[in-house]
PDB file of C-alpha atoms in Angstrom:
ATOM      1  CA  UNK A  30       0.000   0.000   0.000  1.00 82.00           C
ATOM      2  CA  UNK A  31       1.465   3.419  -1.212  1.00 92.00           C
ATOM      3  CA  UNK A  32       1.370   6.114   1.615  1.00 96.00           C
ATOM      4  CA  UNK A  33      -0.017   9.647   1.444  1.00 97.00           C
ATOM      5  CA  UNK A  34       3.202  11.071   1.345  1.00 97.00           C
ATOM      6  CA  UNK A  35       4.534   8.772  -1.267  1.00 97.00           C
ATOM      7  CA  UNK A  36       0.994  10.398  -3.471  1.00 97.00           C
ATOM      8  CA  UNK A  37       1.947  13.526  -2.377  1.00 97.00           C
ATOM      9  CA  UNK A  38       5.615  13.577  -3.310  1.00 97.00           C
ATOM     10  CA  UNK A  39       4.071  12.151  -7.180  1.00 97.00           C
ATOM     11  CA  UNK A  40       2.158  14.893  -6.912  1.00 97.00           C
ATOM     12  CA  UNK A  41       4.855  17.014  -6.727  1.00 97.00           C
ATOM     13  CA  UNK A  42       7.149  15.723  -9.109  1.00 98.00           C
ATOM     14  CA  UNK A  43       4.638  15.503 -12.377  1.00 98.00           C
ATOM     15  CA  UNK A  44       2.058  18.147 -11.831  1.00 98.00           C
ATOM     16  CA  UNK A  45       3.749  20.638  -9.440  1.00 97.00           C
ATOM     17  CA  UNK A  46       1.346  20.561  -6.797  1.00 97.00           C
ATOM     18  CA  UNK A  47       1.503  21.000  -3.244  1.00 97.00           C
ATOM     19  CA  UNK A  48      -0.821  18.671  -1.619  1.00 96.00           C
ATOM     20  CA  UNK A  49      -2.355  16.691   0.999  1.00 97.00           C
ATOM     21  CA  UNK A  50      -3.416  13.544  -0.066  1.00 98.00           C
ATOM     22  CA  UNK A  51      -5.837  10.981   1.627  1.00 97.00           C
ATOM     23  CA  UNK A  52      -6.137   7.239   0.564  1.00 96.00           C
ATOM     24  CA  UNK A  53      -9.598   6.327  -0.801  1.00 93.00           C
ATOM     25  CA  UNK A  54     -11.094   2.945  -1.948  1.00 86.00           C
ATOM     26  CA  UNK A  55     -10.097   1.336  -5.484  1.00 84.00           C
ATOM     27  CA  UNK A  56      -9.746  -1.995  -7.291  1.00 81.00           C
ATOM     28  CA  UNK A  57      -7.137  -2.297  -9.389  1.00 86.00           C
ATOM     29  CA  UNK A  58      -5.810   1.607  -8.847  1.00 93.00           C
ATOM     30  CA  UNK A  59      -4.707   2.933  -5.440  1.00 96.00           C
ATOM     31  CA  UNK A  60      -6.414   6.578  -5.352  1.00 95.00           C
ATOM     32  CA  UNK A  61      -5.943   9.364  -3.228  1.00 97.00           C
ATOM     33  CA  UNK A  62      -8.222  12.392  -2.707  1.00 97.00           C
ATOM     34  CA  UNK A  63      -6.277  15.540  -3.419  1.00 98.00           C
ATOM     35  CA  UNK A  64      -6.516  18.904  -1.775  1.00 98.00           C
ATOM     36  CA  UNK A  65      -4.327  21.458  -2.981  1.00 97.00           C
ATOM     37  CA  UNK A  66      -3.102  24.348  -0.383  1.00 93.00           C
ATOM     38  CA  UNK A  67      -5.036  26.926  -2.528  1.00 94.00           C
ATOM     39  CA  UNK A  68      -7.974  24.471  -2.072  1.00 95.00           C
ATOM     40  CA  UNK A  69      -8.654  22.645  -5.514  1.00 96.00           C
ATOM     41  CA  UNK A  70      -9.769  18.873  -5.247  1.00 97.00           C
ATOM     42  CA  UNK A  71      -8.765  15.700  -8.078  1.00 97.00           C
ATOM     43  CA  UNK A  72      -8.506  12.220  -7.781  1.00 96.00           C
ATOM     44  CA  UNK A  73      -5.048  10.686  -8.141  1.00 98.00           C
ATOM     45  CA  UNK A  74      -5.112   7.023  -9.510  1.00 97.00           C
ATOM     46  CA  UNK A  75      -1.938   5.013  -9.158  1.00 97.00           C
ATOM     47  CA  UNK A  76      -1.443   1.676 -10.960  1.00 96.00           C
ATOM     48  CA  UNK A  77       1.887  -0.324 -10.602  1.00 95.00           C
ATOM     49  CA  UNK A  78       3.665  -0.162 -14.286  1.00 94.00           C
ATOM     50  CA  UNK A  79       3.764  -3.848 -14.466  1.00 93.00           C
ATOM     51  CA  UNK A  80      -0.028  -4.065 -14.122  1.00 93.00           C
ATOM     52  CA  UNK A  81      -0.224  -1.309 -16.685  1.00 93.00           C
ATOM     53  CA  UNK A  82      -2.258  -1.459 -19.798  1.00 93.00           C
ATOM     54  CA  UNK A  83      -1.284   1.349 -22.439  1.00 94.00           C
ATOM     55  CA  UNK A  84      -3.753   0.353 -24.670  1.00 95.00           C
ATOM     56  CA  UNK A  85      -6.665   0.271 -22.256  1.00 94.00           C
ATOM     57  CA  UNK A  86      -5.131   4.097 -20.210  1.00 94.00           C
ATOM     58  CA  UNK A  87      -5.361   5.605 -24.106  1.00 95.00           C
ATOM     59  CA  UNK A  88      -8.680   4.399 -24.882  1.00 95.00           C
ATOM     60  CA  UNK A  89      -9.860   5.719 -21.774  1.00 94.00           C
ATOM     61  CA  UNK A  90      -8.065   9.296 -22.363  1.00 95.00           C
ATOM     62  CA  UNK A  91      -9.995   9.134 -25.777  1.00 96.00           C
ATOM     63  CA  UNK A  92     -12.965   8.343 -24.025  1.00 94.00           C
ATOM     64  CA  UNK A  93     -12.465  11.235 -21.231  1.00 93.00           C
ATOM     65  CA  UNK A  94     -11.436  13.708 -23.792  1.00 94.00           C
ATOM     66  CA  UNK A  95     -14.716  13.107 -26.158  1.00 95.00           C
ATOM     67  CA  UNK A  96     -16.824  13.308 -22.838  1.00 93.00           C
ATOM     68  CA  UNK A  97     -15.568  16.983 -22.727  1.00 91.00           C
ATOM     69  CA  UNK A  98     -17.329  17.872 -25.313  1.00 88.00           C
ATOM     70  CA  UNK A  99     -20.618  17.006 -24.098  1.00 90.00           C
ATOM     71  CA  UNK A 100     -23.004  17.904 -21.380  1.00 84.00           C
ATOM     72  CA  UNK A 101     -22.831  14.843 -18.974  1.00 87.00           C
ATOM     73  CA  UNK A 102     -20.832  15.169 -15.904  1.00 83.00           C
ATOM     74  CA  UNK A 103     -17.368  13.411 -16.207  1.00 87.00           C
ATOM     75  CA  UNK A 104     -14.184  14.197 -14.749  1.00 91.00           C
ATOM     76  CA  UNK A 105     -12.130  15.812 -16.744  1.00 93.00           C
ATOM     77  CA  UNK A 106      -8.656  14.509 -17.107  1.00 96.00           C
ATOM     78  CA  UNK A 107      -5.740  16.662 -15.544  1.00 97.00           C
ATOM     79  CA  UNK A 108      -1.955  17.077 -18.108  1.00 97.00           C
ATOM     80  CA  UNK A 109       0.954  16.619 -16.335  1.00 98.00           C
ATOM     81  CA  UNK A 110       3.718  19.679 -16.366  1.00 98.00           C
ATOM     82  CA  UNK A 111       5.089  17.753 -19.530  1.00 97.00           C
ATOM     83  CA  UNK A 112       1.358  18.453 -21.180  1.00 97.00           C
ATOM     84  CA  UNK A 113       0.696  14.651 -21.282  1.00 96.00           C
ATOM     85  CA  UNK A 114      -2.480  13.046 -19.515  1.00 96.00           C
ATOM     86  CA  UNK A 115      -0.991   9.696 -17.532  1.00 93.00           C
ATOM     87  CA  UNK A 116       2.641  10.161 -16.446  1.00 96.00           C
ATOM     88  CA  UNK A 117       5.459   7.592 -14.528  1.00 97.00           C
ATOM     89  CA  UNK A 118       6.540   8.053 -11.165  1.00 97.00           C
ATOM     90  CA  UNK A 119       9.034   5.447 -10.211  1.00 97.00           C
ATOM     91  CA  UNK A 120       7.664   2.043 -11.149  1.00 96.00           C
ATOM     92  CA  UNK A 121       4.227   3.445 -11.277  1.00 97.00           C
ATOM     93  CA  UNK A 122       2.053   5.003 -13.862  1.00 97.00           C
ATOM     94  CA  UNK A 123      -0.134   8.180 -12.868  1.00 97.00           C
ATOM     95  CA  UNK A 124      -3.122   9.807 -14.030  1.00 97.00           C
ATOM     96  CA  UNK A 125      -5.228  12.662 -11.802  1.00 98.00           C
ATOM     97  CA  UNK A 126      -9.020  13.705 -12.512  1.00 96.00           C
ATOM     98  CA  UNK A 127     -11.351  16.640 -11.400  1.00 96.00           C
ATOM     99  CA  UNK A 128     -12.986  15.774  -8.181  1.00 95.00           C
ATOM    100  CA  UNK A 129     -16.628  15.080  -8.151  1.00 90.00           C
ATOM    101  CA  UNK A 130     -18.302  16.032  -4.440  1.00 88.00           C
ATOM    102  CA  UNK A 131     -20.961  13.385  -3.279  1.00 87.00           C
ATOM    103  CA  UNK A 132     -21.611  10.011  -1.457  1.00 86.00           C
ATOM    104  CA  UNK A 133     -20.990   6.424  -3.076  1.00 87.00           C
ATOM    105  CA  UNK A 134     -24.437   5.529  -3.736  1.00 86.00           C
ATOM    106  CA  UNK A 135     -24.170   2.050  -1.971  1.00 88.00           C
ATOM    107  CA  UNK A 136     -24.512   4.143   1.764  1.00 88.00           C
ATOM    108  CA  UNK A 137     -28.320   4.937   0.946  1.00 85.00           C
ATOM    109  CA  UNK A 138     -30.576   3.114   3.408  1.00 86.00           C
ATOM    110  CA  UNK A 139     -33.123   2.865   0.228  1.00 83.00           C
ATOM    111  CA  UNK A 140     -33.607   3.671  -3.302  1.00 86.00           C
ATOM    112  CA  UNK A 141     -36.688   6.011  -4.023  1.00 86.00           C
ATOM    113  CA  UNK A 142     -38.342   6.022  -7.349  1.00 89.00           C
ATOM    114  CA  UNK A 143     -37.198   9.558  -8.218  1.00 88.00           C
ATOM    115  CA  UNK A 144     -33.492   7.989  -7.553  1.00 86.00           C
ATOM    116  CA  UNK A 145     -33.700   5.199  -9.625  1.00 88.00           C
ATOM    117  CA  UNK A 146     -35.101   7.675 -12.127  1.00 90.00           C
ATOM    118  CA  UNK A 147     -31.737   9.841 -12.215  1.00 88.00           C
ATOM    119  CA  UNK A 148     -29.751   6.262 -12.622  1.00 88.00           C
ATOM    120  CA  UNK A 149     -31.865   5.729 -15.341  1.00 90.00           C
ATOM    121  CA  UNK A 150     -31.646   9.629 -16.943  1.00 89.00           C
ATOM    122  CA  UNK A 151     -27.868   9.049 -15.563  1.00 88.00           C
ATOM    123  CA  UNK A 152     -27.399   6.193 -17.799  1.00 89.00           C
ATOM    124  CA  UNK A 153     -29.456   7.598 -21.269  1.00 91.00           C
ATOM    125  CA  UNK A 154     -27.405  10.520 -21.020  1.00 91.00           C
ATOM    126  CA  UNK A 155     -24.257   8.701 -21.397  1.00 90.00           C
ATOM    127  CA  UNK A 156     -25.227   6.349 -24.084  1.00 91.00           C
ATOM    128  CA  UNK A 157     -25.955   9.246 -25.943  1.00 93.00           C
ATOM    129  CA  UNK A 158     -22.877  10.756 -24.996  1.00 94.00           C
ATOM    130  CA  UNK A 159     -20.802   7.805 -26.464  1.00 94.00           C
ATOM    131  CA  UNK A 160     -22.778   6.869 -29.174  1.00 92.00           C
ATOM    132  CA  UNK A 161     -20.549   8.680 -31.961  1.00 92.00           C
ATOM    133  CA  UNK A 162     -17.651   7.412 -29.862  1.00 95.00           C
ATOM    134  CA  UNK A 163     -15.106   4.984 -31.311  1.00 94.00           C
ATOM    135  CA  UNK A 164     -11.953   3.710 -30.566  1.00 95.00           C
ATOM    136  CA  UNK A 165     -10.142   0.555 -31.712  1.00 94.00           C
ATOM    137  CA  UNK A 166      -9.800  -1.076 -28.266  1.00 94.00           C
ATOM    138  CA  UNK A 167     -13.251  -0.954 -27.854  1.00 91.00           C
ATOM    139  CA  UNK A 168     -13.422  -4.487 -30.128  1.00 89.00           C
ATOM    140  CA  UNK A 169     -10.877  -6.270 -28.382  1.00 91.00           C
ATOM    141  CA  UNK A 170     -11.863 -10.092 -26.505  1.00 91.00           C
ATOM    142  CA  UNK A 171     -13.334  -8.878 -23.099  1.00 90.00           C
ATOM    143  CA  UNK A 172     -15.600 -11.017 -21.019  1.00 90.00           C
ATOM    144  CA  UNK A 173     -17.752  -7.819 -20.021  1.00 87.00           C
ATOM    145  CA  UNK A 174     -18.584  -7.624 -23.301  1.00 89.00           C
ATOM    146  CA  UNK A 175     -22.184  -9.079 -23.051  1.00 86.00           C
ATOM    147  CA  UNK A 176     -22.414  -9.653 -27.279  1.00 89.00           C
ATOM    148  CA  UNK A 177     -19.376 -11.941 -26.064  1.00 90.00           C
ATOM    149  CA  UNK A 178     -21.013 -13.592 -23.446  1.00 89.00           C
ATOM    150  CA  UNK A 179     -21.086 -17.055 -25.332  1.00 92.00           C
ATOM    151  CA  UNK A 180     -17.906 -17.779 -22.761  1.00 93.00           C
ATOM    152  CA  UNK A 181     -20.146 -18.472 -20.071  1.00 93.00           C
ATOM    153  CA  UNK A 182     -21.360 -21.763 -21.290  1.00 94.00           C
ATOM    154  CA  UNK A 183     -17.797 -23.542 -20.217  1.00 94.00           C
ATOM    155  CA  UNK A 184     -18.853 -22.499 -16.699  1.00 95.00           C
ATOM    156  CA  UNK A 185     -22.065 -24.085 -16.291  1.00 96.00           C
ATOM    157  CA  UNK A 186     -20.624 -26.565 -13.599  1.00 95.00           C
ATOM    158  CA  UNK A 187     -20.886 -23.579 -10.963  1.00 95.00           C
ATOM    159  CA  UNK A 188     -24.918 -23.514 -11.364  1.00 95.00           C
ATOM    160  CA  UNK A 189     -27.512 -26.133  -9.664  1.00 96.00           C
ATOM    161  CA  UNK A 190     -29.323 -28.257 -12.022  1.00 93.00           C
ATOM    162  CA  UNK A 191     -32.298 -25.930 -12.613  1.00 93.00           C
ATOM    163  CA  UNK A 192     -30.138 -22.819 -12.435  1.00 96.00           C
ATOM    164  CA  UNK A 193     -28.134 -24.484 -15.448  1.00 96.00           C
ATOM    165  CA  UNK A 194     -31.537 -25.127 -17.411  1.00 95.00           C
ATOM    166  CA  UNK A 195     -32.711 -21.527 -16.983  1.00 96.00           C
ATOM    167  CA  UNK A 196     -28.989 -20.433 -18.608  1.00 95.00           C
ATOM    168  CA  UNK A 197     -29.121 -22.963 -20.973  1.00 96.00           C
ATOM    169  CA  UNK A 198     -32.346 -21.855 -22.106  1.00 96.00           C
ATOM    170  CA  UNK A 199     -30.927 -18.140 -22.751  1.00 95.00           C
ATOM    171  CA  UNK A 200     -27.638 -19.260 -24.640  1.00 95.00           C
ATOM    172  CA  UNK A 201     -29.483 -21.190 -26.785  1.00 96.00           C
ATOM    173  CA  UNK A 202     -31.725 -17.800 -27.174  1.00 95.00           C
ATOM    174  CA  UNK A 203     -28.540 -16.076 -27.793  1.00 94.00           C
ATOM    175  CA  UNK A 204     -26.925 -18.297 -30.538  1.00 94.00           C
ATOM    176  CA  UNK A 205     -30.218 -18.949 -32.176  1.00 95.00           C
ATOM    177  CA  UNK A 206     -30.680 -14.504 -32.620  1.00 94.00           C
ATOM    178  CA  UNK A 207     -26.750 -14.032 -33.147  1.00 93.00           C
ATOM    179  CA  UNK A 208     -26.489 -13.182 -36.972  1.00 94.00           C
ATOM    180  CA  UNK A 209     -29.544 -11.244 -36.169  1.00 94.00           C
ATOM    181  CA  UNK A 210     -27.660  -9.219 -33.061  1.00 92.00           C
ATOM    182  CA  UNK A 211     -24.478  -8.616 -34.974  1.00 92.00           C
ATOM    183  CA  UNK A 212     -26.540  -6.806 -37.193  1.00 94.00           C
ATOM    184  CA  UNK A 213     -27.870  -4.364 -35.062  1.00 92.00           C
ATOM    185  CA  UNK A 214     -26.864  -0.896 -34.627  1.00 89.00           C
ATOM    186  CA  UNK A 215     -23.648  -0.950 -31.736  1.00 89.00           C
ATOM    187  CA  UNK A 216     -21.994   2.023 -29.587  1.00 91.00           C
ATOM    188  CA  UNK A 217     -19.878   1.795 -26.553  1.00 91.00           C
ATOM    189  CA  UNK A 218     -21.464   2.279 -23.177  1.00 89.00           C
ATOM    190  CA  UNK A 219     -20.833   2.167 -19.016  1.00 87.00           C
ATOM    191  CA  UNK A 220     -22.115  -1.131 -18.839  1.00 85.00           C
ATOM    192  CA  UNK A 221     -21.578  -0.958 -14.945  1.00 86.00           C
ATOM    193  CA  UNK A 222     -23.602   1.625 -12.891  1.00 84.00           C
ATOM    194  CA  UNK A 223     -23.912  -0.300 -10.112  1.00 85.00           C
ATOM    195  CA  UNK A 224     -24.256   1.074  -6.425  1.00 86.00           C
ATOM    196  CA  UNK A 225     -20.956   0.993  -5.587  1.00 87.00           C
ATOM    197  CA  UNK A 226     -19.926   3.050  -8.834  1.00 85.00           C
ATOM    198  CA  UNK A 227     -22.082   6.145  -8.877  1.00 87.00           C
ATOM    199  CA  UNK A 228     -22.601   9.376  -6.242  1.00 86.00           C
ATOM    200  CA  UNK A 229     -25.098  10.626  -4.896  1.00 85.00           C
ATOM    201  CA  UNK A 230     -26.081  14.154  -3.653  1.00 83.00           C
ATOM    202  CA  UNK A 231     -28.852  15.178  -1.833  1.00 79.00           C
ATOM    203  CA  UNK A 232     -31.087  18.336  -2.463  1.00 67.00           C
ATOM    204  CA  UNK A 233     -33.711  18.958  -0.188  1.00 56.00           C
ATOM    205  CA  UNK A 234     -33.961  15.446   1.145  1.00 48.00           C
ATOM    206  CA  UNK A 235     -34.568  13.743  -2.540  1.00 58.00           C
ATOM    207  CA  UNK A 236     -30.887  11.944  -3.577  1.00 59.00           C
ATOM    208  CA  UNK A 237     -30.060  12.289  -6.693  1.00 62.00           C
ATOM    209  CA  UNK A 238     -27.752  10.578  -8.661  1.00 66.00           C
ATOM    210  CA  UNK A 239     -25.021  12.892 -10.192  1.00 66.00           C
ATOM    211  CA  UNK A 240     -21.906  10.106 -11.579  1.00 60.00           C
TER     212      UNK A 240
END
């Protein structure tokens, strides 16, 4: 685990900033909230180099920069003092994003209709977004991808008996509509909003979901 004054020091040496920096959750980046002494707030993602995927940090860069232009509410990415928009710190590579002010959406007691109605607004507004979007990574193998979800059926051994017929039933759906499917209209999208990856921010008492 990579201390606050190890993010701080990164901080430092590729965007010039003086900073305190607290440890926040992540998965496969360690991220710090950043507070800047004149009081400006990012997100510093870490990844260690040898877990590092150019391909994947340039599509998203692509993805951040064509979200600029737009009217939905992503971070912005943040150049380095070399002008560049991931840099290297020791064995690590380094990226830092606007901060976004709210609560993971996961800490809500309950769901209200209007909420789910701003995940779902949430959600149309950024397949729009990305629907002129297009990158060449986007088409690589990936299991997420659900029009490449035919890789499930090796895995049937970890359902019951009538879990397996019920999945069954759907991948034979699936292959029986494919030529169909590959035909229809494609764009690239979230295809994760989940509780844990979305904010929240309250305005007189009704949450709504803002990212």
């Amino acid at each position: 685990m990579l201390s606050s004054k190890f993010a701080a020091n990164c901080l430092k040496a590729l965007y010039n900033l003086d900073s305190i920096c607290e440890p926040l959750q992540g998965y496969t980046e360690i991220n710090f909230k950043v507070t800047t002494k004149e009081g400006a707030k990012y997100v510093l993602k870490i990844i260690n180099e040898s877990e590092w995927n150019q391909q994947e940090w340039e599509f998203q860069v692509a993805l951040f920069k064509h979200l600029e232009n737009t009217n939905t509410q992503a971070p912005q990415l943040i150049p380095t003092i070399s002008n560049d928009y991931h840099g290297k710190y020791k064995t690590f590579r380094v990226r830092l994003l606007t901060w976004q002010e709210g609560k993971i959406l996961v800490d809500l007691p309950f769901f209200t209709p209007s909420l789910m109605t701003s995940m779902a607004r949430l959600a149309a507004e950024n397949i729009l977004a990305l629907k002129d979007f297009k990158h060449t990574y986007a088409s690589r193998s990936f299991k997420w991808n659900n029009d490449q979800g035919i890789w499930t059926e090796s895995h049937l051994d970890m359902f019951s008996d009538d879990e397996q017929d019920l999945v069954k039933f759907f991948l034979k759906e699936f292959q029986s509509r494919k030529n169909e499917i590959d035909k229809l209209p494609k764009s690239i999208i979230h295809n994760d909003l989940n509780e844990f990856n979305l904010l929240f921010q309250s305005e007189n008492y009704q949450p709504k979901v803002i990212l």
